[in-house]
mmCIF file with all atom_site columns, C-alpha atoms in Angstrom:
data_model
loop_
_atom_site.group_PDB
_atom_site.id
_atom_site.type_symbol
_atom_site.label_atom_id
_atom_site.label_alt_id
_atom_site.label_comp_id
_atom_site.label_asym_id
_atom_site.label_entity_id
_atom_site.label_seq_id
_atom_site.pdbx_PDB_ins_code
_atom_site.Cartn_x
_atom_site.Cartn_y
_atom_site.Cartn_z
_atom_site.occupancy
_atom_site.B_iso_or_equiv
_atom_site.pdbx_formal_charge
_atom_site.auth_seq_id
_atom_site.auth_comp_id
_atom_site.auth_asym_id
_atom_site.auth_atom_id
_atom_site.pdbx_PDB_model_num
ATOM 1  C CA . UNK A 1 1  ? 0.000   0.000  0.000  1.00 42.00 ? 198 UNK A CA 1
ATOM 2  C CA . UNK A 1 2  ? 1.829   3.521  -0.879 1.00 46.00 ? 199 UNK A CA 1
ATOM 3  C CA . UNK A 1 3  ? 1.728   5.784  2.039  1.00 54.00 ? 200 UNK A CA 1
ATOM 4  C CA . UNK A 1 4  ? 1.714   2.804  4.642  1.00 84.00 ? 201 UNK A CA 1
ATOM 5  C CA . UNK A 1 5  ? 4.314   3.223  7.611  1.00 93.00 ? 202 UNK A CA 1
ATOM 6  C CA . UNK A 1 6  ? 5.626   0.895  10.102 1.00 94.00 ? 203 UNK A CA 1
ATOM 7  C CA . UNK A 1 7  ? 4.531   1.288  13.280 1.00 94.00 ? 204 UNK A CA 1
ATOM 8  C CA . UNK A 1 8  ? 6.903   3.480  15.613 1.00 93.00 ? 205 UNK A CA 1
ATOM 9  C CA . UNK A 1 9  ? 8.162   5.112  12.502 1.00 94.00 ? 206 UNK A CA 1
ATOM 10 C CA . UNK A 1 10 ? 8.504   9.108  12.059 1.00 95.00 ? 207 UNK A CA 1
ATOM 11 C CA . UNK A 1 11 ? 6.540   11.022 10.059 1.00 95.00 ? 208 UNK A CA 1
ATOM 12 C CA . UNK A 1 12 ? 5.818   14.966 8.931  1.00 95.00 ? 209 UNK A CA 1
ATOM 13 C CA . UNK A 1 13 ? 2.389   15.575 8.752  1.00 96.00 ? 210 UNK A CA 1
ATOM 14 C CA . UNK A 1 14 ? 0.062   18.716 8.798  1.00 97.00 ? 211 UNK A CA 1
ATOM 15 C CA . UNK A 1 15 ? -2.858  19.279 10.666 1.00 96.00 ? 212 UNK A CA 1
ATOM 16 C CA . UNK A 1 16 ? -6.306  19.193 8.667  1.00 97.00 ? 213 UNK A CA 1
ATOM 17 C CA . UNK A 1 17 ? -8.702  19.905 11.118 1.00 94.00 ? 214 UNK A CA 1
ATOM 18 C CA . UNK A 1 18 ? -10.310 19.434 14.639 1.00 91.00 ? 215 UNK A CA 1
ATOM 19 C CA . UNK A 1 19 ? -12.641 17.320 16.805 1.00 89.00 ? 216 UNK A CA 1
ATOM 20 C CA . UNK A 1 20 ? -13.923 17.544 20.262 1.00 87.00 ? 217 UNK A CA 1
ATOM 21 C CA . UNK A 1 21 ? -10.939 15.191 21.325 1.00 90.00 ? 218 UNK A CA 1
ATOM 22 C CA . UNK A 1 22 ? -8.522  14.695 18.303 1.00 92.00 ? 219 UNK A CA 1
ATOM 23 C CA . UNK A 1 23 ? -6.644  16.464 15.903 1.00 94.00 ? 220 UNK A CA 1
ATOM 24 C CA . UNK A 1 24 ? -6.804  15.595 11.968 1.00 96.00 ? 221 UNK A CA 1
ATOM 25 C CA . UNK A 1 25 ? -3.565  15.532 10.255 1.00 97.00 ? 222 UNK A CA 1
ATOM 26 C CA . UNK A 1 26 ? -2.304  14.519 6.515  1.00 97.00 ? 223 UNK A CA 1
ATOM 27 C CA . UNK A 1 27 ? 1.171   12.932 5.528  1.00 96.00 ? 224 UNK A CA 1
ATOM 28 C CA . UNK A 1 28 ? 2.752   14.039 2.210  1.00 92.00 ? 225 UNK A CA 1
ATOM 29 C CA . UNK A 1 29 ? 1.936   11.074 0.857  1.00 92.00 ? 226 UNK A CA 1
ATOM 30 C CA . UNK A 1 30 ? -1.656  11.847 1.280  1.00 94.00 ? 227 UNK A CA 1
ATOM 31 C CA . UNK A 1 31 ? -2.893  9.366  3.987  1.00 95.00 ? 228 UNK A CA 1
ATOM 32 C CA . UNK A 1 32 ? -4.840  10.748 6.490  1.00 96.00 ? 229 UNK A CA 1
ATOM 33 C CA . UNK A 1 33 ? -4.936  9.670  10.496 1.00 97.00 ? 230 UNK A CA 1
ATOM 34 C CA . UNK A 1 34 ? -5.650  11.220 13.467 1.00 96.00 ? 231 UNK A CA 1
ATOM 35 C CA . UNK A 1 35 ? -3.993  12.477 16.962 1.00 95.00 ? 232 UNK A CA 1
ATOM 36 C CA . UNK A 1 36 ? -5.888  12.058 20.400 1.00 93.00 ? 233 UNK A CA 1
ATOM 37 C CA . UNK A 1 37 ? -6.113  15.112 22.237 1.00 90.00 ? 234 UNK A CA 1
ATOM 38 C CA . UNK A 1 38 ? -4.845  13.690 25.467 1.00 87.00 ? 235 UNK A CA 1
ATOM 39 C CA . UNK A 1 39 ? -1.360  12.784 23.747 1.00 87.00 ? 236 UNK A CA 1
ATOM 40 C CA . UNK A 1 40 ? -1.146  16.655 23.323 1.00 83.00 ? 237 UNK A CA 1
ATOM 41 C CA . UNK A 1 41 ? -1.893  17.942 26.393 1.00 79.00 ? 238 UNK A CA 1
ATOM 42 C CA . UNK A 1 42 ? -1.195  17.325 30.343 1.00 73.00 ? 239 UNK A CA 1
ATOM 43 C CA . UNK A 1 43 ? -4.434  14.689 30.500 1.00 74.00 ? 240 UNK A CA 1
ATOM 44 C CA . UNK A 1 44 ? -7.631  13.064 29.507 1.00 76.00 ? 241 UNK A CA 1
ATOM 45 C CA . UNK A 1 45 ? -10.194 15.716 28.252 1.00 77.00 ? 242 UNK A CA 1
ATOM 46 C CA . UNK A 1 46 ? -10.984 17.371 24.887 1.00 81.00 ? 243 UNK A CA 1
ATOM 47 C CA . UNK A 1 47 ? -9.015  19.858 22.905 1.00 83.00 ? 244 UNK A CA 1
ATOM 48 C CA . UNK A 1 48 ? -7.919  23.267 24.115 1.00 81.00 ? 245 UNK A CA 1
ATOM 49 C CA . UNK A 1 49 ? -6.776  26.555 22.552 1.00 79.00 ? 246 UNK A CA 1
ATOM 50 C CA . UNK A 1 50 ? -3.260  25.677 22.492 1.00 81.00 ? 247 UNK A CA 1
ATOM 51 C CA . UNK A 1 51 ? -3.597  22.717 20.341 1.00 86.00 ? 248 UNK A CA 1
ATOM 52 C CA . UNK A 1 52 ? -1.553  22.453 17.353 1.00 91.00 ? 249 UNK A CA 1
ATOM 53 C CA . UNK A 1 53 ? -3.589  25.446 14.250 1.00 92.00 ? 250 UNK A CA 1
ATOM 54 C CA . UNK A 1 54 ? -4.975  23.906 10.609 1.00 95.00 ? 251 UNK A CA 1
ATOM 55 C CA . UNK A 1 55 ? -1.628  24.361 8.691  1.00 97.00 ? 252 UNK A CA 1
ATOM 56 C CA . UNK A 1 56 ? 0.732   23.711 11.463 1.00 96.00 ? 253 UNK A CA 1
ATOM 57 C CA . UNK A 1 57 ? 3.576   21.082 11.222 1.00 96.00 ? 254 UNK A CA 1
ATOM 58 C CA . UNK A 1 58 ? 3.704   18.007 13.059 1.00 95.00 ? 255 UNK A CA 1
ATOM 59 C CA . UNK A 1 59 ? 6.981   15.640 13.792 1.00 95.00 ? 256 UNK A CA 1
ATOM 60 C CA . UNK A 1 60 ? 4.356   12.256 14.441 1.00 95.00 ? 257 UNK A CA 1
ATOM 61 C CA . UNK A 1 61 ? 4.773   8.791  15.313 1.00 96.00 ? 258 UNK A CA 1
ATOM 62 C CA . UNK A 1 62 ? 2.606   6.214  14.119 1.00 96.00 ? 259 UNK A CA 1
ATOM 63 C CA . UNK A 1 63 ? 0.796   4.121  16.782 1.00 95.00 ? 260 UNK A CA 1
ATOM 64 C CA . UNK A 1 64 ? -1.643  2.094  14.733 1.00 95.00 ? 261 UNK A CA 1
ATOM 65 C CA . UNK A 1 65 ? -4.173  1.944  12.012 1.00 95.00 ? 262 UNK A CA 1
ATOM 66 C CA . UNK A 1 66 ? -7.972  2.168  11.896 1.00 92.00 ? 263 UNK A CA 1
ATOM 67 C CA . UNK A 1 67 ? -10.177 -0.318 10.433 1.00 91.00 ? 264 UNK A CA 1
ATOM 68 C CA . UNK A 1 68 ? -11.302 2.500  8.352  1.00 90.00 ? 265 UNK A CA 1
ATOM 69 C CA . UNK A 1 69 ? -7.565  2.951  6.786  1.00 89.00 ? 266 UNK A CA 1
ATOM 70 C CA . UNK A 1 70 ? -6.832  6.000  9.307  1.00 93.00 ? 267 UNK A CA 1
ATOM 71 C CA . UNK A 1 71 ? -3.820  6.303  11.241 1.00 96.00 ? 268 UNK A CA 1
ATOM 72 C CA . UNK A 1 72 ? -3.709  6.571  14.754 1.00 96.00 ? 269 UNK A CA 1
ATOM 73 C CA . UNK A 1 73 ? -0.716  9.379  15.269 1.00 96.00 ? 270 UNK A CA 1
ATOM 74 C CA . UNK A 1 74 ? 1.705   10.026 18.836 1.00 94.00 ? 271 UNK A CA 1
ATOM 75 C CA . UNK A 1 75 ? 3.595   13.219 18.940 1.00 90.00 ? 272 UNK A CA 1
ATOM 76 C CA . UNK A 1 76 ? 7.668   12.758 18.403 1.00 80.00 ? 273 UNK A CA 1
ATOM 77 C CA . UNK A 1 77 ? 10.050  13.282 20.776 1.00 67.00 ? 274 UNK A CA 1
ATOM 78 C CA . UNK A 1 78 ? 12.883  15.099 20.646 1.00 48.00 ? 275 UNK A CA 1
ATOM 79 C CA . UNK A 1 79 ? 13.453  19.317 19.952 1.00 45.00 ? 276 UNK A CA 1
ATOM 80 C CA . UNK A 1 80 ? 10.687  20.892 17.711 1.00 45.00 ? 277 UNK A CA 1
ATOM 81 C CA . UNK A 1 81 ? 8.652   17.350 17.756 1.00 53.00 ? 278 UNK A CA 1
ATOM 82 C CA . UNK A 1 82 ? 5.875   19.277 19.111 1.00 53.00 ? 279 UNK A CA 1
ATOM 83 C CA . UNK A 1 83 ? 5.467   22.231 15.600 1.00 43.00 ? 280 UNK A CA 1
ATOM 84 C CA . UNK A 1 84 ? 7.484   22.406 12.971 1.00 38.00 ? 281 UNK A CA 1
#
């Protein structure tokens, strides 16, 4: 499948869009996945102001893959991980 990553691997996306508790983001290959909130911020809860903006840059890790083809996202570590 083009665009499929192994799991734990490192990958640039940018962020698409918002939901009550996740974050939408796009590789450059096209494949969409998503980020849970709670990997962004201190806790459980839904997103706040200071999540990442539609057009910012994310250093992600992948975690997993939906059923539906999506891919379940973790924020790098390491400097800038966080917006590039």
């Amino acid at each position: 499948m083009t665009g499929s990553y192994p799991l734990h691997s490192t990958v640039h996306c940018v962020v698409t869009g918002h939901g009550a508790h996740w974050v939408s983001v796009r590789t450059a290959s096209g494949r969409s996945g998503t980020i849970d909130c709670q990997l962004l911020h201190a806790g459980p809860g839904p997103c706040t102001a200071d999540s990442p903006r539609v057009g910012d840059r994310l250093t992600c890790v992948v975690l997993g893959y939906e059923r539906n083809g999506l891919i379940r996202f973790g924020i790098g570590s390491g400097p800038g991980s966080r917006r590039r």
